[in-house]
Coordinates of C-alpha atoms in Angstrom, one line a residue:
Chain X
X195 CA 27.8 26.3 -19.4
X196 CA 28.0 22.5 -19.8
X197 CA 24.8 20.7 -20.5
X198 CA 23.6 18.6 -17.7
X199 CA 23.1 15.3 -19.5
X200 CA 26.6 15.1 -20.8
X201 CA 28.5 12.0 -19.9
X202 CA 30.9 12.6 -17.0
X203 CA 33.7 10.4 -16.1
X204 CA 33.2 9.7 -12.4
X205 CA 36.9 10.0 -11.7
X206 CA 36.9 13.6 -13.0
X207 CA 33.9 14.7 -11.0
X208 CA 35.0 17.2 -8.4
X209 CA 32.8 18.3 -5.5
X210 CA 33.4 21.6 -3.9
X211 CA 35.2 21.0 -0.6
X212 CA 35.1 24.4 1.0
X213 CA 32.4 24.9 3.7
X214 CA 29.1 26.3 2.5
X215 CA 27.6 29.3 4.1
X216 CA 23.8 29.1 4.8
X217 CA 21.6 31.8 6.3
X218 CA 18.8 30.4 8.4
X219 CA 16.3 33.0 9.2
X220 CA 15.4 35.7 10.2
X221 CA 12.1 34.6 8.8
X222 CA 12.6 30.9 8.3
X223 CA 9.4 28.9 8.7
X224 CA 10.9 26.5 11.1
X225 CA 12.7 29.0 13.4
X226 CA 11.0 30.3 16.5
X227 CA 10.6 34.0 16.2
X228 CA 12.7 36.1 14.0
X229 CA 16.4 35.2 14.5
X230 CA 19.2 34.7 12.0
X231 CA 21.7 32.0 12.1
X232 CA 24.7 32.1 9.8
X233 CA 26.0 28.6 9.4
X234 CA 29.1 27.1 8.0
X235 CA 28.2 23.7 6.7
X236 CA 30.3 20.7 5.7
X237 CA 27.7 18.7 4.0
X238 CA 25.1 18.3 6.6
X239 CA 27.4 18.9 9.5
X240 CA 27.5 22.3 11.1
X241 CA 31.0 23.5 11.5
X242 CA 30.4 27.0 12.8
X243 CA 27.3 28.9 13.8
X244 CA 26.7 32.6 14.4
X245 CA 23.4 33.4 16.2
X246 CA 22.2 36.9 15.5
X247 CA 19.2 38.1 17.5
X248 CA 17.7 41.5 17.4
X249 CA 15.1 41.3 14.6
X250 CA 12.2 41.8 17.0
X251 CA 13.8 44.8 18.8
X252 CA 11.0 47.2 19.6
X253 CA 12.8 49.5 22.1
X254 CA 10.4 48.4 24.8
X255 CA 12.8 49.5 27.7
X256 CA 13.0 52.9 26.1
X257 CA 9.3 53.2 25.6
X258 CA 8.9 52.4 29.3
X259 CA 10.6 55.6 30.2
X260 CA 7.9 57.5 28.2
X261 CA 5.0 56.6 30.3
X262 CA 4.1 56.3 34.0
X263 CA 5.2 53.3 36.1
X264 CA 1.8 51.8 35.7
X265 CA 1.9 52.1 31.9
X266 CA 4.7 49.6 31.5
X267 CA 2.4 46.6 32.3
X268 CA 1.1 46.2 28.7
X269 CA 4.7 46.1 27.6
X270 CA 5.5 43.4 30.0
X271 CA 2.8 41.3 28.5
X272 CA 4.6 41.5 25.2
X273 CA 8.0 40.3 26.6
X274 CA 7.5 36.5 26.9
X275 CA 4.1 36.4 25.3
X276 CA 3.8 32.6 26.1
X277 CA 3.5 33.5 29.8
X278 CA 2.5 37.1 30.2
X279 CA 1.3 36.9 33.8
X280 CA 4.8 35.9 35.0
X281 CA 6.2 39.1 33.5
X282 CA 3.4 41.2 35.0
X283 CA 4.2 39.7 38.4
X284 CA 7.9 40.2 38.0
X285 CA 7.6 43.9 37.1
X286 CA 5.1 44.6 39.8
X287 CA 7.3 43.1 42.4
X288 CA 10.3 45.2 41.2
X289 CA 8.4 48.5 41.5
X290 CA 6.9 47.4 44.8
X291 CA 10.4 46.7 46.1
X292 CA 11.4 50.2 45.3
X293 CA 8.3 51.6 46.9
X294 CA 8.8 49.4 49.9
X295 CA 5.3 48.0 49.9
X296 CA 4.1 44.4 50.3
X297 CA 0.8 43.4 48.7
X298 CA -1.9 41.7 50.8
X299 CA -1.8 37.9 51.1
X300 CA -4.7 37.3 48.7
X301 CA -2.9 39.2 45.9
X302 CA 0.3 37.3 46.6
X303 CA -1.5 33.9 46.3
X304 CA -3.3 35.2 43.2
X305 CA 0.0 36.1 41.6
X306 CA 1.4 32.7 42.4
X307 CA -1.6 30.9 40.8
X308 CA -1.7 33.1 37.7
X309 CA 2.0 32.8 37.3
X310 CA 1.9 29.0 37.6
X311 CA -1.0 28.8 35.1
X312 CA 1.1 30.9 32.7
X313 CA 4.1 28.6 33.3
X314 CA 2.1 25.6 32.3
X315 CA 0.9 27.3 29.2
X316 CA 4.4 28.3 28.4
X317 CA 5.9 24.8 28.8
X318 CA 2.9 23.2 26.9
X319 CA 3.6 25.5 24.0
X320 CA 7.3 25.0 23.9
X321 CA 7.2 21.2 24.3
X322 CA 4.4 20.9 21.8
X323 CA 6.3 22.9 19.3
X324 CA 9.5 20.9 19.9
X325 CA 7.6 17.7 19.3
X326 CA 6.1 19.1 16.1
X327 CA 9.6 20.0 14.9
X328 CA 10.4 16.3 15.1
X329 CA 7.4 15.5 13.0
X330 CA 5.0 14.7 15.8
X331 CA 2.0 16.9 15.0
X332 CA -0.6 15.2 17.3
X333 CA 0.9 16.1 20.7
X334 CA 1.3 19.7 19.6
X335 CA -2.4 20.0 18.8
X336 CA -3.3 18.3 22.1
X337 CA -1.0 20.6 24.1
X338 CA -2.4 23.6 22.5
X339 CA -5.9 22.4 23.4
X340 CA -4.8 22.1 27.0
X341 CA -3.2 25.6 26.8
X342 CA -6.5 26.9 25.5
X343 CA -8.2 25.8 28.8
X344 CA -5.7 27.8 30.7
X345 CA -6.1 30.9 28.5
X346 CA -9.9 30.6 29.1
X347 CA -9.4 30.7 32.9
X348 CA -7.1 33.6 32.6
X349 CA -9.5 35.3 30.3
X350 CA -12.3 35.2 32.8
X351 CA -10.0 36.8 35.4
X352 CA -8.0 39.3 33.4
X353 CA -10.3 40.3 30.5
X354 CA -7.9 39.3 27.8
X355 CA -6.4 36.0 26.4
X356 CA -2.8 37.0 26.0
X357 CA -2.3 40.7 26.7
X358 CA -3.7 40.6 30.1
X359 CA -2.3 43.8 31.7
X360 CA -3.7 42.4 34.9
X361 CA -0.9 43.2 37.3
X362 CA -0.8 46.6 39.1
X363 CA 1.7 48.1 41.3
X364 CA 0.3 47.4 44.8
X365 CA -2.0 44.6 43.8
X366 CA -4.1 43.4 41.0
X367 CA -6.4 45.1 38.5
X368 CA -9.5 43.3 39.9
X369 CA -10.2 40.6 42.5
X370 CA -10.6 37.0 41.4
X371 CA -14.1 35.8 40.4
X372 CA -16.0 33.5 42.7
X373 CA -15.4 30.3 40.7
X374 CA -11.6 30.9 40.0
X375 CA -10.4 28.3 42.3
X376 CA -12.9 25.7 41.1
X377 CA -12.0 26.4 37.5
X378 CA -8.3 25.7 38.3
X379 CA -9.1 22.5 40.1
X380 CA -11.3 21.4 37.2
X381 CA -8.8 22.0 34.6
X382 CA -5.7 20.6 36.3
X383 CA -6.6 16.9 36.2
X384 CA -7.5 17.3 32.5
X385 CA -4.2 18.9 31.8
X386 CA -2.5 16.0 33.6
X387 CA -4.3 13.5 31.4
X388 CA -3.5 15.4 28.2
X389 CA 0.2 15.7 29.2
X390 CA 0.3 12.0 30.0
X391 CA -1.3 11.0 26.8
X392 CA 1.1 13.2 24.7
X393 CA 4.0 11.7 26.6
X394 CA 2.7 8.1 26.0
X395 CA 3.0 8.8 22.3
X396 CA 6.4 10.5 22.4
X397 CA 8.4 8.6 25.0
X398 CA 7.9 5.3 23.3
X399 CA 8.6 6.6 19.9
X400 CA 12.1 5.7 18.8
X401 CA 12.4 8.5 16.4
X402 CA 11.7 11.1 19.1
X403 CA 14.1 9.4 21.5
X404 CA 16.9 9.0 19.0
X405 CA 16.6 12.6 17.9
X406 CA 16.5 14.1 21.4
X407 CA 18.8 12.0 23.4
X408 CA 22.4 13.0 23.1
X409 CA 21.6 15.9 20.7
X410 CA 22.2 19.5 21.5
X411 CA 24.2 18.7 24.6
X412 CA 24.9 21.6 27.0
X413 CA 27.5 21.0 29.7
X414 CA 27.0 22.3 33.2
X415 CA 30.0 24.5 33.0
X416 CA 29.0 26.1 29.7
X417 CA 25.4 26.7 30.9
X418 CA 26.7 28.4 34.0
X419 CA 29.2 30.5 32.1
X420 CA 26.6 31.6 29.6
X421 CA 24.3 32.7 32.5
X422 CA 21.5 30.3 31.4
X423 CA 18.8 29.7 33.9
X424 CA 15.4 28.0 34.1
X425 CA 14.8 24.6 32.4
X426 CA 17.9 25.1 30.2
X427 CA 20.2 25.3 33.3
X428 CA 18.3 22.7 35.3
X429 CA 18.5 20.2 32.5
X430 CA 22.3 20.2 32.9
X431 CA 22.0 19.2 36.5
X432 CA 22.1 22.5 38.4
X433 CA 19.1 22.7 40.7
X434 CA 18.8 26.5 40.6
X435 CA 15.2 27.7 40.8
X436 CA 14.5 31.2 42.1
X437 CA 11.2 30.0 43.6
X438 CA 13.1 27.5 45.7
X439 CA 16.4 29.3 46.4
X440 CA 15.2 32.9 46.9
X441 CA 11.4 32.4 47.6
X442 CA 9.2 35.3 46.9
X443 CA 5.4 35.7 47.3
X444 CA 4.0 32.5 48.9
X445 CA 6.3 30.0 47.3
X446 CA 7.9 29.1 50.6
X447 CA 4.5 27.9 51.9
X448 CA 3.9 25.4 49.1
X449 CA 5.6 22.0 48.5
X450 CA 7.1 21.4 45.2
X451 CA 10.1 19.7 43.6
X452 CA 12.7 21.0 41.2
X453 CA 13.3 18.7 38.2
X454 CA 16.9 18.4 37.1
X455 CA 18.4 16.6 34.1
X456 CA 21.6 14.7 33.9
X457 CA 23.1 15.3 30.5
X458 CA 21.6 18.6 29.3
X459 CA 20.5 17.3 26.0
X460 CA 17.2 18.0 24.2
X461 CA 15.5 15.1 26.0
X462 CA 16.4 16.4 29.4
X463 CA 15.1 19.9 28.6
X464 CA 11.9 18.4 27.3
X465 CA 11.4 16.3 30.4
X466 CA 12.3 19.1 32.7
X467 CA 9.5 21.1 31.3
X468 CA 7.1 18.2 31.4
X469 CA 7.9 17.6 35.1
X470 CA 7.6 21.4 35.8
X471 CA 4.1 21.3 34.4
X472 CA 3.2 18.7 37.1
X473 CA 5.0 20.6 39.8
X474 CA 3.2 23.8 38.8
X475 CA -0.1 22.0 39.0
X476 CA 0.9 20.9 42.5
X477 CA 1.6 24.6 43.4
X478 CA -1.7 25.7 42.1
X479 CA -3.6 23.0 44.0
X480 CA -2.0 24.0 47.2
X481 CA -2.3 27.7 46.5
X482 CA -6.1 27.4 45.8
X483 CA -6.3 25.7 49.2
X484 CA -4.4 28.6 50.8
X485 CA -6.8 31.0 49.1
X486 CA -9.8 29.3 50.7
X487 CA -8.2 29.5 54.1
X488 CA -8.1 33.4 54.1
X489 CA -10.6 34.9 56.5
X490 CA -12.9 37.0 54.3
X491 CA -13.1 39.8 56.8
X492 CA -9.4 40.1 57.4
X493 CA -7.2 42.7 55.6
X494 CA -5.4 39.7 54.1
X495 CA -8.4 39.2 51.8
X496 CA -7.8 42.5 49.9
X497 CA -6.2 42.4 46.5
X498 CA -4.8 45.9 46.7
X499 CA -2.7 47.6 49.3
X500 CA -4.4 50.3 51.4
X501 CA -2.3 53.2 50.1
X502 CA -3.9 56.1 48.3
X503 CA -0.6 57.1 46.9
X504 CA -0.4 53.9 45.0
X505 CA -3.9 52.6 44.4
X506 CA -6.7 54.4 42.6
X507 CA -9.6 55.3 45.0
X508 CA -12.8 53.3 44.7
X509 CA -15.0 54.5 41.8
X510 CA -17.9 55.6 44.0
X511 CA -15.5 58.1 45.7
X512 CA -14.3 59.3 42.4
X513 CA -17.8 60.0 41.2
X514 CA -19.0 61.8 44.3
X515 CA -16.3 63.4 46.2
X516 CA -13.8 66.0 45.3
X517 CA -11.0 64.3 47.4
X518 CA -11.5 61.1 45.5
X519 CA -11.5 62.9 42.1
X520 CA -8.3 64.8 42.9
X521 CA -6.6 61.6 44.1
X522 CA -7.7 59.8 40.9
X523 CA -6.5 62.6 38.6
X524 CA -3.2 62.9 40.3
X525 CA -2.5 59.2 40.1
X526 CA -3.4 59.1 36.4
X527 CA -1.8 62.3 35.3
X528 CA 1.4 62.3 37.4
X529 CA 1.6 58.6 38.1
X530 CA 2.7 56.8 41.2
X531 CA 5.5 58.8 42.8
X532 CA 8.4 56.3 43.2
X533 CA 11.2 57.5 45.5
X534 CA 14.7 57.8 43.9
X535 CA 16.6 54.5 44.0
X536 CA 17.7 51.5 42.0
X537 CA 16.5 47.9 42.7
X538 CA 16.9 44.6 41.0
X539 CA 14.1 42.1 41.5
X540 CA 14.3 38.6 40.0
X541 CA 11.6 36.0 39.7
X542 CA 11.4 32.6 38.0
X543 CA 9.9 33.3 34.6
X544 CA 8.9 30.8 32.0
X545 CA 12.4 30.5 30.7
X546 CA 14.4 31.1 33.8
X547 CA 15.4 34.0 35.9
X548 CA 13.4 37.0 34.8
X549 CA 14.9 40.1 36.3
X550 CA 13.8 43.8 36.3
X551 CA 16.3 46.4 37.1
X552 CA 14.3 49.6 37.7
X553 CA 15.9 53.0 38.3
X554 CA 14.0 56.0 39.7
X555 CA 15.1 59.5 40.1
X556 CA 11.9 60.3 41.9
X557 CA 8.7 61.2 40.1
X558 CA 6.1 59.5 38.1
X559 CA 8.2 58.1 35.2
X560 CA 10.8 55.4 35.3
X561 CA 14.3 56.7 34.6
X562 CA 15.4 53.3 33.3
X563 CA 13.8 49.9 33.1
X564 CA 16.1 47.1 32.3
X565 CA 14.8 43.6 31.6
X566 CA 17.1 40.5 32.3
X567 CA 15.4 38.3 29.7
X568 CA 16.3 34.7 30.5
X569 CA 16.1 33.5 26.9
X570 CA 18.8 36.1 25.8
X571 CA 21.3 34.3 28.1
X572 CA 20.2 30.9 27.0
X573 CA 20.7 32.0 23.4
X574 CA 24.3 32.6 24.2
X575 CA 24.8 28.9 24.7
X576 CA 23.1 27.8 21.5
X577 CA 25.9 28.0 19.0
X578 CA 28.0 25.6 21.2
X579 CA 25.1 23.2 21.2
X580 CA 24.6 23.3 17.5
X581 CA 28.2 23.1 16.2
X582 CA 29.2 19.6 15.4
X583 CA 25.7 18.4 15.0
X584 CA 23.5 17.9 11.9
X585 CA 21.6 20.7 10.3
X586 CA 18.3 18.9 10.9
X587 CA 18.9 19.0 14.6
X588 CA 19.2 22.7 14.7
X589 CA 15.5 23.3 14.8
X590 CA 14.6 20.9 17.7
X591 CA 17.6 22.1 19.6
X592 CA 16.7 25.7 19.1
X593 CA 13.1 24.9 20.0
X594 CA 14.1 23.3 23.2
X595 CA 15.8 26.5 24.3
X596 CA 12.4 28.3 23.9
X597 CA 13.8 31.5 22.7
X598 CA 11.0 34.0 22.7
X599 CA 11.7 36.9 20.3
X600 CA 9.7 39.4 22.3
X601 CA 11.6 38.7 25.5
X602 CA 15.0 38.2 23.9
X603 CA 15.1 41.3 21.7
X604 CA 12.6 43.4 23.7
Chain N
X39 CA 21.4 16.9 45.1
X40 CA 19.5 18.9 47.6
X41 CA 16.1 17.8 48.9
X42 CA 13.2 18.6 46.7
X43 CA 14.8 17.9 43.5
X44 CA 13.8 15.1 41.0
X45 CA 16.5 13.7 38.8
X46 CA 15.2 12.8 35.3
X47 CA 16.5 9.5 34.1
X48 CA 16.5 8.3 30.5
X49 CA 13.7 5.7 30.0
X50 CA 14.9 2.1 29.4
X51 CA 14.2 1.0 25.9
X52 CA 12.9 -2.5 25.3
X53 CA 13.3 -4.5 22.1
X54 CA 9.7 -3.7 21.2
X55 CA 10.6 0.0 21.5
X56 CA 13.6 -0.4 19.3
X57 CA 11.7 -2.2 16.6
X58 CA 9.4 0.8 16.3
X59 CA 6.6 -1.3 14.8
X60 CA 4.9 -2.4 18.0
X61 CA 4.8 1.1 19.4
X62 CA 3.7 2.5 16.1
X63 CA 0.6 0.4 16.2
X64 CA 0.0 1.3 19.8
X65 CA 0.3 5.0 19.0
X66 CA -1.9 4.8 16.0
X67 CA -4.5 3.1 18.3
X68 CA -4.5 6.2 20.6
X69 CA -4.8 8.7 17.8
X70 CA -7.5 6.7 16.0
X71 CA -9.5 6.6 19.3
X72 CA -9.5 10.4 19.3
X73 CA -10.4 10.5 15.6
X74 CA -13.4 8.3 16.0
X75 CA -14.6 10.2 19.0
X76 CA -14.4 13.4 17.0
X77 CA -16.1 11.9 13.9
X78 CA -18.9 10.7 16.1
X79 CA -19.5 14.2 17.2
X80 CA -19.1 15.7 13.8
X81 CA -21.7 13.6 11.9
X82 CA -24.9 15.5 11.1
X83 CA -27.3 15.3 14.1
X84 CA -24.4 13.8 16.1
X85 CA -23.9 14.2 19.8
X86 CA -22.1 17.4 19.7
X87 CA -22.6 18.9 23.1
X88 CA -23.3 22.5 23.9
X89 CA -20.5 24.6 22.4
X90 CA -20.2 26.7 25.5
X91 CA -19.6 23.7 27.8
X92 CA -17.8 21.3 25.5
X93 CA -14.4 22.9 26.0
X94 CA -13.2 20.4 28.6
X95 CA -14.9 17.4 27.0
X96 CA -13.1 14.8 24.9
X97 CA -13.6 15.0 21.2
X98 CA -13.6 18.0 18.9
X99 CA -12.0 21.0 20.6
X100 CA -12.5 23.5 17.8
X101 CA -15.4 25.8 17.0
X102 CA -16.9 26.2 13.5
X103 CA -16.6 29.8 14.1
X104 CA -19.3 31.9 12.2
X105 CA -22.0 29.3 12.9
X106 CA -20.8 28.3 16.5
X107 CA -19.9 31.1 18.9
X108 CA -18.6 31.0 22.4
X109 CA -19.7 33.9 24.6
X110 CA -16.9 36.1 25.9
X111 CA -16.2 36.4 29.6
X112 CA -17.8 39.1 31.6
X113 CA -14.5 40.9 32.1
X114 CA -13.4 40.5 28.5
X115 CA -12.3 43.7 26.9
X116 CA -13.9 44.4 23.6
X117 CA -14.3 47.5 21.4
X118 CA -15.2 50.6 23.3
X119 CA -18.5 52.3 23.9
X120 CA -19.4 55.7 25.3
X121 CA -22.1 55.5 28.0
X122 CA -25.1 57.8 27.9
X123 CA -26.9 60.0 30.5
X124 CA -30.6 59.2 31.1
X125 CA -31.5 61.9 28.6
X126 CA -29.4 60.4 25.9
X127 CA -26.5 62.8 25.9
X128 CA -22.9 61.5 26.1
X129 CA -21.7 61.0 29.7
X130 CA -18.1 62.0 28.9
X131 CA -17.0 65.4 30.3
X132 CA -13.9 65.6 28.1
X133 CA -11.5 65.6 31.0
X134 CA -8.9 63.7 28.8
X135 CA -8.1 61.2 31.5
X136 CA -8.5 58.3 29.1
X137 CA -6.3 59.7 26.5
X138 CA -3.7 60.5 29.1
X139 CA -3.7 57.0 30.5
X140 CA -3.7 55.3 27.1
X141 CA -0.3 53.7 26.5
X142 CA -1.0 53.5 22.7
X143 CA -2.2 57.1 22.4
X144 CA -5.2 56.0 20.4
X145 CA -7.8 58.3 21.8
X146 CA -8.4 61.9 20.5
X147 CA -10.9 64.2 22.1
X148 CA -11.9 67.7 21.1
X149 CA -13.4 69.3 24.2
X150 CA -16.1 72.1 23.9
X151 CA -18.0 74.3 26.4
X152 CA -21.7 74.1 26.8
X153 CA -23.6 77.1 25.4
X154 CA -24.5 80.0 27.7
X155 CA -27.5 79.2 29.8
X156 CA -27.0 75.5 29.8
X157 CA -27.1 74.1 33.4
X158 CA -23.8 72.3 32.8
X159 CA -21.9 75.3 31.7
X160 CA -19.1 76.1 34.1
X161 CA -19.4 72.7 35.7
X162 CA -18.1 70.4 33.0
X163 CA -17.3 70.3 29.3
X164 CA -18.4 67.9 26.7
X165 CA -16.5 66.2 23.8
X166 CA -17.3 67.8 20.5
X167 CA -15.4 65.0 18.9
X168 CA -14.3 61.7 20.4
X169 CA -12.2 59.4 18.2
X170 CA -10.7 56.1 19.0
X171 CA -8.4 54.4 16.5
X172 CA -9.3 50.8 17.2
X173 CA -6.2 49.6 15.2
X174 CA -3.8 51.4 17.5
X175 CA -5.8 50.3 20.6
X176 CA -4.1 47.5 22.5
X177 CA -7.1 46.7 24.6
X178 CA -5.4 47.1 28.0
X179 CA -8.4 48.7 29.6
X180 CA -6.6 51.6 31.1
X181 CA -9.0 54.1 29.7
X182 CA -11.9 52.4 31.5
X183 CA -9.9 52.4 34.7
X184 CA -8.9 56.1 34.2
X185 CA -12.4 57.4 33.5
X186 CA -13.6 59.4 36.6
X187 CA -17.3 59.5 35.4
X188 CA -17.8 56.0 34.0
X189 CA -18.2 57.3 30.5
X190 CA -16.1 54.8 28.6
X191 CA -16.5 51.0 28.8
X192 CA -15.1 48.0 27.0
X193 CA -17.9 45.6 27.9
X194 CA -19.5 45.4 24.4
X195 CA -18.4 41.8 23.9
X196 CA -17.4 42.7 20.3
X197 CA -14.0 42.0 18.8
X198 CA -12.7 44.0 16.0
X199 CA -14.1 42.5 12.8
X200 CA -12.4 42.7 9.4
X201 CA -13.4 45.9 7.6
X202 CA -12.8 47.2 4.1
X203 CA -10.5 50.2 4.8
X204 CA -8.5 51.6 7.6
X205 CA -10.7 54.5 8.0
X206 CA -13.5 52.3 9.2
X207 CA -11.5 51.3 12.2
X208 CA -11.4 54.9 13.5
X209 CA -14.5 55.1 15.6
X210 CA -16.1 58.5 15.9
X211 CA -18.4 59.7 18.7
X212 CA -21.6 58.7 17.0
X213 CA -20.4 55.2 16.5
X214 CA -19.1 54.9 20.0
X215 CA -22.3 56.2 21.5
X216 CA -24.3 53.6 19.5
X217 CA -22.5 50.6 21.0
X218 CA -24.3 48.6 23.6
X219 CA -22.9 46.4 26.4
X220 CA -23.2 42.6 26.5
X221 CA -26.5 43.1 28.4
X222 CA -27.8 45.6 25.9
X223 CA -27.2 48.4 28.3
X224 CA -26.2 51.9 27.2
X225 CA -26.6 54.0 30.4
X226 CA -23.8 54.9 32.7
X227 CA -23.5 53.5 36.2
X228 CA -22.3 56.8 37.5
X229 CA -24.5 57.9 40.4
X230 CA -23.4 61.5 40.4
X231 CA -26.4 63.9 40.0
X232 CA -26.6 66.2 36.9
X233 CA -25.7 69.8 37.2
X234 CA -28.8 71.8 37.8
X235 CA -30.3 68.9 39.8
X236 CA -31.2 69.9 43.4
X237 CA -28.9 67.3 44.8
X238 CA -25.9 68.5 42.7
X239 CA -23.2 69.7 45.0
X240 CA -22.0 72.5 42.7
X241 CA -25.1 74.6 43.4
X242 CA -24.5 75.0 47.1
X243 CA -20.8 75.7 46.3
X244 CA -21.9 78.6 44.0
X245 CA -24.2 80.0 46.6
X246 CA -21.4 80.2 49.1
X247 CA -19.5 82.7 46.9

């Protein structure tokens, strides 16, 4: 080996010209989740990119077949763990569709509010992390502070900060507490101010603008062909939002707008999420008002359907009557008896169209639960967004996709 | 574009934005405002408000954990406890509903019959051993929901603390029975009368045969 300090003639110095292969991940500190990218680099420019998901595969769909229908809820919490309530709602709606039941109005509105709170938390996390990847640490901490307020509200309702397991087939695990609506209305203006303050730092910062605008461009055609949905698709200019186009629950009763971008670059994705936070806040405000309008004596005010084949009997009945005890035991041991059939129910999750395909052959266990995870499809478009760009832009571009390992790999 | 959509435009950049320096100073102004607000609260004897109510206030958002604690919500699911009958016995009847409902399979119960002559013999069983592996537990609360006699609760308000070895996380019956709720309560809320009690439905049922 030649010593380093030997005098080299500049004209004889040869630099290797073949592309360099670089493995990013699966446990790279700057990558979201565990994902591996095999890059072909020409200097700092990415020439080819192979995105390899699957490092967080936990066989959740298979594990769902082991238990009863009700026992899948804790697994849904661990799909997109930035917005667990949206997954709870999506799965509950799928099984209810197969059962042919509709939850009472109060439960529907509660599902909307919890889902939108989770969406705000999801977008705050994603945008905060994306700003941090571009060197802006302060907005990240502020957004996580705001997310903390949301988690605290959800904790008082569900009993857990992240792994709520609050949804149930045919309703919710518990009714909302008395001050739920007030807590939401107290927190929303504060979230608005935190979001605006973070934006005031970022959107006047030339480094942030230069590194997001025109970087990681996703064309409309490519986004549609990859099956992307949610903010990733909307940033390219397609105004597809399941809540607007195929309204479920009480989304057709509330007024909100769908933000769309123009270019599909990192900046548009960032701003789409920012605007969605404001729109979600609008939905929550209107939904809290709808909640207060419900007549407390009407059947609409229940959070569970009146169906002893689906919902556990009241505890007093279980303690003191043999009928209640038998009903309770049968529901726990054998599970909810879902008729044979196959349904696909899709909702707007934090990252886009979150679908559940559930197959039943009758009986208390699912035959198959298939999750259409939105970030898995967004991930398909990533390599096209990265190739041709610089290696330093991979991390913010990838961050703006908001790939959640738990949801993508399941 | 259909109605109800907002098209996001790129913001216009002024010369001041492009020069970076002007906005840098403005941005530092915003962050330093927060810094001084926080420092004012942090100084000894400062105006740090009540930690339970300060969450939404401006200033420091973090807790200095072991010294400052935030109470958990009423519904918050902590480590388990086994409720007691008024005479101090365990309320559990070893029906195995909780271990059936548990998605993590972290509950193990060894049921046993009451001795001959005990008023409960023939009516219910009791757990000779009741073990919960708190490391396997996912704190979903299904066991509490599944219990038909209100014997297991998660209202202790305790989270799992760091312990020396894994065995310490496996709670046995004695440990579970010694836990108290957030209100310091240990008794069950189950209103069902005890076997042998005059109001217990099982006696009339036996008489009929």
